[in-house]
């Protein structure tokens, strides 16, 4: 009989019942559990990297770049008019039309796919596709002949040189379009619109999805000071004092400026070696950007399911799962979707309904109840580690700002759909922040695209 140990709930599921996890599996998952001492050390390293990114003398060598966004004003409720937004940050992008009036907010949007061939094609193909979808959207919503202000959310690492100019540092999230890195993405969009010659828009703001999330949430909660994405990728922005932004080249009369940290790159200099596992290394080696975005690869939805799959394969080969019998489906890279993690952890204690359905899809119908308990535990270890890594970074920023009370705006599929991610973050952040500080995590409804339109509205208000 396999040795077992009773492990109390608290890895995520907050039911009163217990789950039985085999001791060998629990032992093998220890590398996925972060101790308080390790988290404290990671926080010190994150803080050091943020400071290096803000400093003019160390920015070039900094891993966490802390790019200046040039967004200095938040919505105040006086914004009026009609605004467009483009939201590009993954395999789909959105076009939005927003009408702002006194006590009136109306939004229409449409999602467009980006084919794989375009994701790895030329930059001209990508921006021509975006411009075509934008023109079609404007036709559908009877604003084809209007010249409207547009906010452009471009959720890849950018060095911004102003509110409407930004150079792409590197592609992430599976994109590899040629002719874009090092170039101004606003100009590339304008060139594509000009090639069409049938629509007119005025790009008044460039931002990434974290800034859009912060702005969107600040429209409802004026104390929002952090914008976090935990979805396909992972990144965060926050409100910094302008005097601390040594690379800032703008209006220094305004006290604050939003900083896009690009913290997904944290660890590419070895700072994460104290927590990197064999699964993380394999994911990195098989990615299109080995050695880069290591923090993101330990957290985001693009990799979470694959982390679980690699652990399941390793433990099965070591005869600790499924009677040592693998399936062709489980052996195929990318076949354990991140949504499976959320579904498995959504099972009530004592039930493995979702787990059995997932394992059935993977050709593992022979799984025992013991296997199901072990699989759920592995999922919990991976997702809890992700939540704790994010929480450590958020706590660093909260402690740095020293606001007595603030809101963290959050968007992204992992945060939105994982059943326990929010609770895990709240619990861990409470442990890590300075005494007396109050915080709230707010889900960003309607995504970062709405934030882009609001940034455009604020830009027009300021002008």
CSV table of C-alpha atoms in Angstrom, one decimal:
chain,number,residue,atom,x,y,z
A,1,UNK,CA,0.0,0.0,0.0
A,2,UNK,CA,1.3,3.4,-1.0
A,3,UNK,CA,2.3,5.5,2.1
A,4,UNK,CA,0.0,8.5,2.5
A,5,UNK,CA,-0.2,11.6,4.7
A,6,UNK,CA,-3.1,13.9,5.5
A,7,UNK,CA,-2.5,17.3,4.1
A,8,UNK,CA,-4.9,19.9,5.3
A,9,UNK,CA,-6.6,22.3,2.9
A,10,UNK,CA,-5.1,25.7,2.6
A,11,UNK,CA,-3.0,25.2,-0.5
A,12,UNK,CA,-5.9,27.0,-2.2
A,13,UNK,CA,-9.2,25.2,-1.7
A,14,UNK,CA,-10.8,26.5,1.5
A,15,UNK,CA,-13.3,23.7,2.1
A,16,UNK,CA,-13.2,22.1,5.5
A,17,UNK,CA,-12.5,18.6,4.1
A,18,UNK,CA,-9.0,17.2,3.7
A,19,UNK,CA,-7.2,15.8,0.7
A,20,UNK,CA,-4.9,12.8,0.9
A,21,UNK,CA,-1.6,13.2,-0.9
A,22,UNK,CA,1.1,10.6,-1.1
A,23,UNK,CA,4.2,11.4,0.9
A,24,UNK,CA,6.6,10.8,-2.0
A,25,UNK,CA,4.7,13.2,-4.2
A,26,UNK,CA,4.6,15.8,-1.4
A,27,UNK,CA,8.3,15.4,-1.0
A,28,UNK,CA,9.0,15.8,-4.7
A,29,UNK,CA,6.9,19.0,-4.7
A,30,UNK,CA,8.9,20.7,-2.0
A,31,UNK,CA,10.9,22.7,-4.6
A,32,UNK,CA,7.7,24.4,-5.7
A,33,UNK,CA,6.9,25.7,-2.2
A,34,UNK,CA,8.5,29.0,-1.2
A,35,UNK,CA,9.6,29.5,2.4
A,36,UNK,CA,9.1,32.8,4.2
A,37,UNK,CA,12.9,33.3,4.1
A,38,UNK,CA,13.0,32.8,0.4
A,39,UNK,CA,10.2,35.2,-0.2
A,40,UNK,CA,11.9,37.8,1.9
A,41,UNK,CA,15.1,37.4,-0.1
A,42,UNK,CA,13.2,37.7,-3.4
A,43,UNK,CA,11.6,40.9,-2.2
A,44,UNK,CA,15.0,42.4,-1.5
A,45,UNK,CA,16.2,41.4,-4.9
A,46,UNK,CA,13.1,42.8,-6.6
A,47,UNK,CA,13.4,46.1,-4.8
A,48,UNK,CA,17.1,46.3,-5.8
A,49,UNK,CA,16.2,45.7,-9.4
A,50,UNK,CA,13.4,48.3,-9.4
A,51,UNK,CA,15.8,50.9,-8.0
A,52,UNK,CA,18.3,50.0,-10.7
A,53,UNK,CA,15.7,50.4,-13.4
A,54,UNK,CA,14.7,53.9,-12.2
A,55,UNK,CA,18.3,55.1,-11.9
A,56,UNK,CA,19.8,56.8,-14.9
A,57,UNK,CA,23.3,55.4,-14.2
A,58,UNK,CA,22.1,51.7,-13.9
A,59,UNK,CA,19.1,51.6,-16.2
A,60,UNK,CA,21.0,50.3,-19.2
A,61,UNK,CA,22.2,47.2,-17.2
A,62,UNK,CA,19.0,46.8,-15.2
A,63,UNK,CA,16.9,43.6,-15.8
A,64,UNK,CA,13.7,45.2,-14.5
A,65,UNK,CA,13.6,48.2,-16.8
A,66,UNK,CA,11.0,50.4,-15.0
A,67,UNK,CA,10.1,52.3,-18.2
A,68,UNK,CA,8.6,55.7,-17.9
A,69,UNK,CA,5.2,55.8,-19.4
A,70,UNK,CA,4.7,59.6,-19.5
A,71,UNK,CA,1.1,59.0,-18.2
A,72,UNK,CA,0.9,61.5,-15.4
A,73,UNK,CA,-2.8,62.2,-15.1
A,74,UNK,CA,-5.6,59.9,-13.9
A,75,UNK,CA,-9.3,60.3,-14.8
A,76,UNK,CA,-11.1,62.8,-12.7
A,77,UNK,CA,-14.6,62.4,-14.1
A,78,UNK,CA,-14.6,65.5,-16.4
A,79,UNK,CA,-13.6,63.5,-19.5
A,80,UNK,CA,-16.1,63.9,-22.4
A,81,UNK,CA,-16.3,62.8,-26.0
A,82,UNK,CA,-15.9,59.8,-28.3
A,83,UNK,CA,-12.7,57.8,-28.3
A,84,UNK,CA,-11.2,54.7,-30.0
A,85,UNK,CA,-8.8,52.2,-28.4
A,86,UNK,CA,-6.7,49.4,-29.8
A,87,UNK,CA,-5.6,46.7,-27.3
A,88,UNK,CA,-2.8,44.4,-28.5
A,89,UNK,CA,-1.3,42.0,-26.1
A,90,UNK,CA,-1.7,38.4,-27.2
A,91,UNK,CA,-3.1,36.2,-29.9
A,92,UNK,CA,-6.2,38.3,-30.0
A,93,UNK,CA,-6.6,42.1,-30.0
A,94,UNK,CA,-9.6,44.3,-29.3
A,95,UNK,CA,-10.9,47.5,-30.9
A,96,UNK,CA,-13.1,49.7,-28.7
A,97,UNK,CA,-15.3,52.7,-29.2
A,98,UNK,CA,-16.2,54.6,-26.0
A,99,UNK,CA,-18.6,57.5,-25.5
A,100,UNK,CA,-18.1,59.6,-22.4
A,101,UNK,CA,-20.7,62.1,-21.2
A,102,UNK,CA,-21.9,63.5,-17.9
A,103,UNK,CA,-23.2,60.5,-16.0
A,104,UNK,CA,-22.9,58.5,-19.2
A,105,UNK,CA,-20.5,55.7,-20.2
A,106,UNK,CA,-21.1,53.6,-23.3
A,107,UNK,CA,-18.6,51.1,-24.8
A,108,UNK,CA,-18.7,48.9,-27.8
A,109,UNK,CA,-15.9,46.5,-28.7
A,110,UNK,CA,-14.9,43.6,-30.9
A,111,UNK,CA,-12.2,41.0,-30.7
A,112,UNK,CA,-10.1,40.1,-33.7
A,113,UNK,CA,-7.7,37.1,-34.0
A,114,UNK,CA,-4.1,37.4,-35.1
A,115,UNK,CA,-3.2,34.3,-37.2
A,116,UNK,CA,0.0,32.5,-36.2
A,117,UNK,CA,1.5,33.3,-39.6
A,118,UNK,CA,1.2,37.0,-38.8
A,119,UNK,CA,2.6,36.6,-35.3
A,120,UNK,CA,5.9,35.4,-36.8
A,121,UNK,CA,5.7,37.3,-40.1
A,122,UNK,CA,6.7,40.8,-40.8
A,123,UNK,CA,5.9,43.9,-38.8
A,124,UNK,CA,4.2,45.4,-41.9
A,125,UNK,CA,1.9,42.4,-42.1
A,126,UNK,CA,1.0,42.8,-38.4
A,127,UNK,CA,0.2,46.5,-38.6
A,128,UNK,CA,-1.6,46.2,-41.9
A,129,UNK,CA,-3.9,43.5,-40.3
A,130,UNK,CA,-4.5,45.8,-37.3
A,131,UNK,CA,-5.3,48.7,-39.5
A,132,UNK,CA,-7.7,46.6,-41.6
A,133,UNK,CA,-9.6,45.4,-38.5
A,134,UNK,CA,-9.7,49.0,-37.2
A,135,UNK,CA,-11.2,50.2,-40.5
A,136,UNK,CA,-13.8,47.4,-40.5
A,137,UNK,CA,-14.8,48.2,-36.9
A,138,UNK,CA,-15.2,51.9,-37.7
A,139,UNK,CA,-17.5,51.0,-40.6
A,140,UNK,CA,-19.6,48.7,-38.5
A,141,UNK,CA,-20.1,51.5,-35.9
A,142,UNK,CA,-20.7,54.3,-38.3
A,143,UNK,CA,-17.6,56.3,-37.4
A,144,UNK,CA,-15.8,55.5,-40.6
A,145,UNK,CA,-15.6,59.2,-41.7
A,146,UNK,CA,-14.8,60.6,-38.2
A,147,UNK,CA,-11.3,61.5,-37.1
A,148,UNK,CA,-11.2,60.2,-33.5
A,149,UNK,CA,-8.6,60.2,-30.8
A,150,UNK,CA,-7.2,56.8,-30.2
A,151,UNK,CA,-5.4,55.2,-27.3
A,152,UNK,CA,-3.1,52.3,-28.3
A,153,UNK,CA,-2.4,49.6,-25.7
A,154,UNK,CA,0.7,47.7,-26.8
A,155,UNK,CA,1.5,45.1,-24.2
A,156,UNK,CA,5.1,44.3,-25.0
A,157,UNK,CA,8.3,45.7,-23.5
A,158,UNK,CA,8.6,49.3,-24.7
A,159,UNK,CA,11.1,52.1,-24.2
A,160,UNK,CA,8.7,55.1,-24.2
A,161,UNK,CA,10.2,58.4,-25.4
A,162,UNK,CA,6.9,60.3,-24.9
A,163,UNK,CA,3.2,59.7,-24.5
A,164,UNK,CA,2.9,58.9,-28.3
A,165,UNK,CA,6.3,57.3,-29.0
A,166,UNK,CA,7.7,54.0,-27.9
A,167,UNK,CA,10.4,51.7,-29.2
A,168,UNK,CA,9.8,47.9,-28.9
A,169,UNK,CA,12.6,46.4,-26.8
A,170,UNK,CA,11.8,42.7,-27.4
A,171,UNK,CA,8.9,40.5,-28.5
A,172,UNK,CA,7.2,38.2,-25.9
A,173,UNK,CA,4.1,35.9,-25.8
A,174,UNK,CA,5.0,34.0,-29.0
A,175,UNK,CA,5.4,37.1,-31.3
A,176,UNK,CA,8.4,37.4,-33.5
A,177,UNK,CA,7.5,39.9,-36.2
A,178,UNK,CA,10.5,41.2,-38.1
A,179,UNK,CA,11.2,44.9,-38.5
A,180,UNK,CA,9.6,46.0,-35.2
A,181,UNK,CA,12.2,45.7,-32.5
A,182,UNK,CA,13.9,49.0,-32.0
A,183,UNK,CA,11.2,50.9,-34.0
A,184,UNK,CA,8.4,53.2,-32.9
A,185,UNK,CA,5.2,51.2,-32.8
A,186,UNK,CA,3.0,54.3,-33.0
A,187,UNK,CA,4.7,55.3,-36.3
A,188,UNK,CA,4.3,51.7,-37.6
A,189,UNK,CA,0.6,51.9,-36.9
A,190,UNK,CA,0.3,55.3,-38.5
A,191,UNK,CA,2.2,54.0,-41.6
A,192,UNK,CA,-0.3,51.1,-41.9
A,193,UNK,CA,-3.3,53.5,-41.6
A,194,UNK,CA,-1.7,55.8,-44.2
A,195,UNK,CA,-1.1,52.9,-46.6
A,196,UNK,CA,-4.9,52.2,-46.5
A,197,UNK,CA,-5.8,55.8,-47.0
A,198,UNK,CA,-9.5,55.3,-46.1
A,199,UNK,CA,-9.6,56.2,-42.3
A,200,UNK,CA,-8.3,58.9,-40.1
A,201,UNK,CA,-7.4,58.6,-36.5
A,202,UNK,CA,-5.2,60.6,-34.1
A,203,UNK,CA,-3.1,58.4,-31.8
A,204,UNK,CA,-2.9,60.5,-28.6
A,205,UNK,CA,-1.6,57.9,-26.2
A,206,UNK,CA,0.6,54.8,-26.2
A,207,UNK,CA,0.5,52.5,-23.1
A,208,UNK,CA,0.7,48.9,-22.1
A,209,UNK,CA,-2.0,46.7,-20.5
A,210,UNK,CA,-0.8,47.3,-17.0
A,211,UNK,CA,-1.2,51.1,-17.4
A,212,UNK,CA,-4.6,50.5,-19.0
A,213,UNK,CA,-5.7,48.4,-16.1
A,214,UNK,CA,-4.5,51.0,-13.6
A,215,UNK,CA,-6.3,53.8,-15.4
A,216,UNK,CA,-9.4,51.8,-15.9
A,217,UNK,CA,-9.7,50.9,-12.2
A,218,UNK,CA,-8.8,54.5,-11.1
A,219,UNK,CA,-11.9,55.7,-13.0
A,220,UNK,CA,-14.0,53.9,-10.3
A,221,UNK,CA,-11.5,54.0,-7.4
A,222,UNK,CA,-9.4,57.1,-7.2
A,223,UNK,CA,-6.9,55.5,-4.9
A,224,UNK,CA,-5.8,52.9,-7.5
A,225,UNK,CA,-2.0,53.1,-7.7
A,226,UNK,CA,-0.9,49.7,-9.1
A,227,UNK,CA,-1.9,48.0,-12.3
A,228,UNK,CA,-1.2,44.2,-12.5
A,229,UNK,CA,-1.7,41.7,-15.3
A,230,UNK,CA,-1.6,37.9,-14.5
A,231,UNK,CA,-2.8,36.4,-17.8
A,232,UNK,CA,-0.9,35.1,-20.8
A,233,UNK,CA,2.0,37.2,-19.5
A,234,UNK,CA,2.7,38.9,-16.2
A,235,UNK,CA,3.6,42.5,-15.6
A,236,UNK,CA,2.9,45.4,-13.3
A,237,UNK,CA,3.0,49.2,-13.3
A,238,UNK,CA,2.7,51.7,-10.4
A,239,UNK,CA,2.5,55.4,-9.6
A,240,UNK,CA,6.0,56.7,-8.8
A,241,UNK,CA,7.1,60.1,-7.7
A,242,UNK,CA,8.4,62.0,-10.8
A,243,UNK,CA,11.5,63.0,-8.8
A,244,UNK,CA,12.5,59.3,-8.5
A,245,UNK,CA,12.2,58.8,-12.3
A,246,UNK,CA,15.7,59.8,-13.3
A,247,UNK,CA,15.0,59.0,-17.0
A,248,UNK,CA,11.9,61.2,-17.2
A,249,UNK,CA,12.0,63.8,-19.8
A,250,UNK,CA,8.7,65.7,-19.6
A,251,UNK,CA,6.6,67.9,-17.3
A,252,UNK,CA,8.4,67.7,-13.9
A,253,UNK,CA,5.8,70.1,-12.4
A,254,UNK,CA,3.5,67.1,-12.0
A,255,UNK,CA,4.3,65.1,-8.9
A,256,UNK,CA,3.6,61.6,-10.3
A,257,UNK,CA,4.3,59.4,-13.3
A,258,UNK,CA,3.2,55.8,-14.0
A,259,UNK,CA,6.2,53.4,-14.3
A,260,UNK,CA,5.9,50.2,-16.4
A,261,UNK,CA,8.3,47.9,-14.5
A,262,UNK,CA,8.4,45.0,-17.1
A,263,UNK,CA,9.1,42.8,-14.1
A,264,UNK,CA,8.5,39.6,-16.2
A,265,UNK,CA,12.2,39.8,-17.0
A,266,UNK,CA,13.2,39.6,-13.4
A,267,UNK,CA,15.6,36.7,-12.8
A,268,UNK,CA,17.4,36.7,-16.2
A,269,UNK,CA,20.6,37.6,-14.4
A,270,UNK,CA,20.4,34.7,-11.9
A,271,UNK,CA,18.3,36.4,-9.2
A,272,UNK,CA,15.7,33.6,-9.4
A,273,UNK,CA,18.2,30.8,-9.2
A,274,UNK,CA,17.2,30.2,-5.5
A,275,UNK,CA,13.8,29.0,-6.6
A,276,UNK,CA,14.2,27.8,-10.2
A,277,UNK,CA,13.2,24.1,-10.6
A,278,UNK,CA,14.0,21.5,-13.3
A,279,UNK,CA,10.5,22.2,-14.7
A,280,UNK,CA,11.2,25.9,-15.0
A,281,UNK,CA,14.5,25.2,-16.7
A,282,UNK,CA,12.9,22.9,-19.3
A,283,UNK,CA,10.2,25.4,-20.1
A,284,UNK,CA,12.8,28.1,-20.6
A,285,UNK,CA,15.0,25.9,-22.8
A,286,UNK,CA,12.1,25.1,-25.0
A,287,UNK,CA,10.7,28.6,-25.3
A,288,UNK,CA,11.3,31.0,-28.2
A,289,UNK,CA,13.2,33.4,-25.8
A,290,UNK,CA,15.4,31.2,-23.6
A,291,UNK,CA,17.1,33.0,-20.7
A,292,UNK,CA,14.5,35.8,-20.8
A,293,UNK,CA,11.2,36.6,-19.0
A,294,UNK,CA,12.0,34.0,-16.3
A,295,UNK,CA,9.7,35.5,-13.6
A,296,UNK,CA,6.9,35.6,-16.1
A,297,UNK,CA,7.5,31.9,-17.0
A,298,UNK,CA,7.0,30.9,-13.4
A,299,UNK,CA,3.7,32.8,-13.1
A,300,UNK,CA,1.7,33.4,-16.3
A,301,UNK,CA,-1.0,31.5,-18.0
A,302,UNK,CA,1.2,30.8,-21.0
A,303,UNK,CA,3.3,28.5,-18.9
A,304,UNK,CA,1.4,27.4,-15.8
A,305,UNK,CA,-0.3,24.3,-17.4
A,306,UNK,CA,3.0,23.3,-19.0
A,307,UNK,CA,4.7,23.4,-15.6
A,308,UNK,CA,2.1,21.0,-14.3
A,309,UNK,CA,2.5,18.7,-17.3
A,310,UNK,CA,6.2,18.5,-16.9
A,311,UNK,CA,5.8,17.6,-13.2
A,312,UNK,CA,3.2,15.0,-14.0
A,313,UNK,CA,5.5,13.4,-16.7
A,314,UNK,CA,8.5,13.3,-14.4
A,315,UNK,CA,6.6,11.8,-11.4
A,316,UNK,CA,4.9,9.2,-13.7
A,317,UNK,CA,8.3,8.2,-15.1
A,318,UNK,CA,9.4,7.8,-11.5
A,319,UNK,CA,6.4,5.5,-10.9
A,320,UNK,CA,4.7,7.9,-8.5
A,321,UNK,CA,1.6,8.6,-10.6
A,322,UNK,CA,-0.8,6.6,-12.9
A,323,UNK,CA,0.9,3.3,-12.1
A,324,UNK,CA,3.9,4.5,-14.2
A,325,UNK,CA,1.8,4.5,-17.3
A,326,UNK,CA,2.0,7.7,-19.5
A,327,UNK,CA,-0.2,8.6,-22.4
A,328,UNK,CA,0.7,10.1,-25.8
A,329,UNK,CA,-1.4,13.1,-25.0
A,330,UNK,CA,0.4,13.9,-21.7
A,331,UNK,CA,3.8,13.5,-23.4
A,332,UNK,CA,2.9,16.2,-26.0
A,333,UNK,CA,4.2,19.6,-25.1
A,334,UNK,CA,1.5,22.2,-24.4
A,335,UNK,CA,-1.3,19.6,-24.0
A,336,UNK,CA,-2.0,20.4,-20.4
A,337,UNK,CA,-3.8,23.7,-20.7
A,338,UNK,CA,-3.6,26.3,-17.9
A,339,UNK,CA,-7.4,26.2,-17.8
A,340,UNK,CA,-7.1,22.6,-16.6
A,341,UNK,CA,-5.3,23.9,-13.4
A,342,UNK,CA,-8.3,26.1,-12.6
A,343,UNK,CA,-10.8,23.4,-13.4
A,344,UNK,CA,-9.0,20.8,-11.2
A,345,UNK,CA,-8.7,23.2,-8.3
A,346,UNK,CA,-12.4,24.1,-8.7
A,347,UNK,CA,-13.4,20.5,-7.6
A,348,UNK,CA,-14.9,20.4,-4.1
A,349,UNK,CA,-13.0,18.5,-1.5
A,350,UNK,CA,-13.9,14.9,-1.7
A,351,UNK,CA,-14.8,15.2,-5.4
A,352,UNK,CA,-12.6,14.7,-8.4
A,353,UNK,CA,-15.2,15.3,-11.1
A,354,UNK,CA,-13.2,17.9,-13.1
A,355,UNK,CA,-9.9,16.2,-12.5
A,356,UNK,CA,-11.2,12.9,-13.9
A,357,UNK,CA,-12.6,14.7,-16.9
A,358,UNK,CA,-9.3,16.4,-17.6
A,359,UNK,CA,-7.3,13.2,-17.1
A,360,UNK,CA,-9.7,11.4,-19.4
A,361,UNK,CA,-9.1,14.0,-22.2
A,362,UNK,CA,-5.4,13.3,-21.7
A,363,UNK,CA,-5.8,9.5,-22.1
A,364,UNK,CA,-5.4,8.8,-18.4
A,365,UNK,CA,-8.7,7.3,-17.6
A,366,UNK,CA,-6.9,4.6,-15.6
A,367,UNK,CA,-6.1,7.2,-12.9
A,368,UNK,CA,-7.0,6.2,-9.3
A,369,UNK,CA,-8.5,8.4,-6.7
A,370,UNK,CA,-5.0,8.6,-5.1
A,371,UNK,CA,-3.7,9.9,-8.5
A,372,UNK,CA,-6.4,12.5,-8.6
A,373,UNK,CA,-5.5,13.8,-5.2
A,374,UNK,CA,-1.8,13.9,-6.2
A,375,UNK,CA,-2.6,15.7,-9.4
A,376,UNK,CA,-4.6,18.3,-7.6
A,377,UNK,CA,-1.8,18.8,-5.1
A,378,UNK,CA,0.7,19.4,-7.9
A,379,UNK,CA,-1.7,22.0,-9.5
A,380,UNK,CA,-2.0,23.7,-6.1
A,381,UNK,CA,1.7,23.9,-5.6
A,382,UNK,CA,2.3,25.4,-9.1
A,383,UNK,CA,-0.5,28.0,-8.8
A,384,UNK,CA,0.2,28.9,-5.2
A,385,UNK,CA,3.9,29.5,-6.1
A,386,UNK,CA,2.7,31.8,-8.9
A,387,UNK,CA,0.4,33.7,-6.5
A,388,UNK,CA,3.1,34.1,-3.9
A,389,UNK,CA,5.7,35.3,-6.4
A,390,UNK,CA,3.2,38.0,-7.6
A,391,UNK,CA,2.4,38.9,-4.0
A,392,UNK,CA,6.0,39.4,-3.2
A,393,UNK,CA,6.4,41.8,-6.0
A,394,UNK,CA,3.2,43.7,-5.2
A,395,UNK,CA,4.2,43.9,-1.5
A,396,UNK,CA,7.5,45.5,-2.6
A,397,UNK,CA,5.7,48.2,-4.5
A,398,UNK,CA,3.1,48.8,-1.7
A,399,UNK,CA,5.9,49.2,0.8
A,400,UNK,CA,7.9,51.5,-1.5
A,401,UNK,CA,5.0,53.9,-2.0
A,402,UNK,CA,4.0,53.9,1.7
A,403,UNK,CA,0.4,55.1,0.9
A,404,UNK,CA,-1.8,54.5,3.9
A,405,UNK,CA,-4.5,52.9,1.6
A,406,UNK,CA,-4.5,52.0,-2.0
A,407,UNK,CA,-6.1,49.8,-4.6
A,408,UNK,CA,-4.4,47.3,-6.9
A,409,UNK,CA,-6.2,47.0,-10.3
A,410,UNK,CA,-5.8,43.4,-11.6
A,411,UNK,CA,-6.6,41.9,-15.0
A,412,UNK,CA,-5.7,38.7,-16.8
A,413,UNK,CA,-7.1,35.2,-17.3
A,414,UNK,CA,-5.2,33.5,-14.4
A,415,UNK,CA,-6.4,36.0,-11.8
A,416,UNK,CA,-9.9,36.1,-13.3
A,417,UNK,CA,-10.5,32.4,-13.7
A,418,UNK,CA,-8.4,30.6,-11.1
A,419,UNK,CA,-10.7,29.8,-8.2
A,420,UNK,CA,-8.2,30.7,-5.4
A,421,UNK,CA,-5.6,33.1,-6.9
A,422,UNK,CA,-7.3,36.2,-5.5
A,423,UNK,CA,-7.5,34.8,-2.0
A,424,UNK,CA,-4.0,33.5,-2.1
A,425,UNK,CA,-2.7,36.9,-3.0
A,426,UNK,CA,-4.7,38.8,-0.4
A,427,UNK,CA,-3.5,36.4,2.3
A,428,UNK,CA,0.2,36.6,1.3
A,429,UNK,CA,0.3,40.4,0.7
A,430,UNK,CA,-1.2,41.0,4.1
A,431,UNK,CA,1.8,39.1,5.6
A,432,UNK,CA,4.4,41.0,3.6
A,433,UNK,CA,3.4,44.7,3.7
A,434,UNK,CA,4.3,47.2,6.4
A,435,UNK,CA,2.0,47.5,9.4
A,436,UNK,CA,-0.9,49.9,9.1
A,437,UNK,CA,-1.2,49.9,5.3
A,438,UNK,CA,-4.6,48.9,3.8
A,439,UNK,CA,-5.0,47.6,0.3
A,440,UNK,CA,-7.7,46.2,-2.0
A,441,UNK,CA,-7.4,44.0,-5.1
A,442,UNK,CA,-9.9,45.1,-7.7
A,443,UNK,CA,-10.7,43.2,-10.9
A,444,UNK,CA,-10.4,45.4,-13.9
A,445,UNK,CA,-13.7,45.0,-15.7
A,446,UNK,CA,-13.7,45.2,-19.5
A,447,UNK,CA,-9.9,44.9,-19.6
A,448,UNK,CA,-7.1,47.2,-20.5
A,449,UNK,CA,-8.7,48.4,-23.7
A,450,UNK,CA,-11.1,50.6,-21.8
A,451,UNK,CA,-8.1,52.0,-20.0
A,452,UNK,CA,-6.5,53.0,-23.3
A,453,UNK,CA,-9.6,54.9,-24.3
A,454,UNK,CA,-9.6,56.6,-20.9
A,455,UNK,CA,-6.0,57.6,-21.3
A,456,UNK,CA,-6.9,59.1,-24.7
A,457,UNK,CA,-9.7,61.0,-23.0
A,458,UNK,CA,-7.4,62.3,-20.3
A,459,UNK,CA,-4.8,63.3,-22.9
A,460,UNK,CA,-7.5,65.3,-24.8
A,461,UNK,CA,-8.7,66.8,-21.5
A,462,UNK,CA,-5.2,68.0,-20.8
A,463,UNK,CA,-4.9,69.5,-24.2
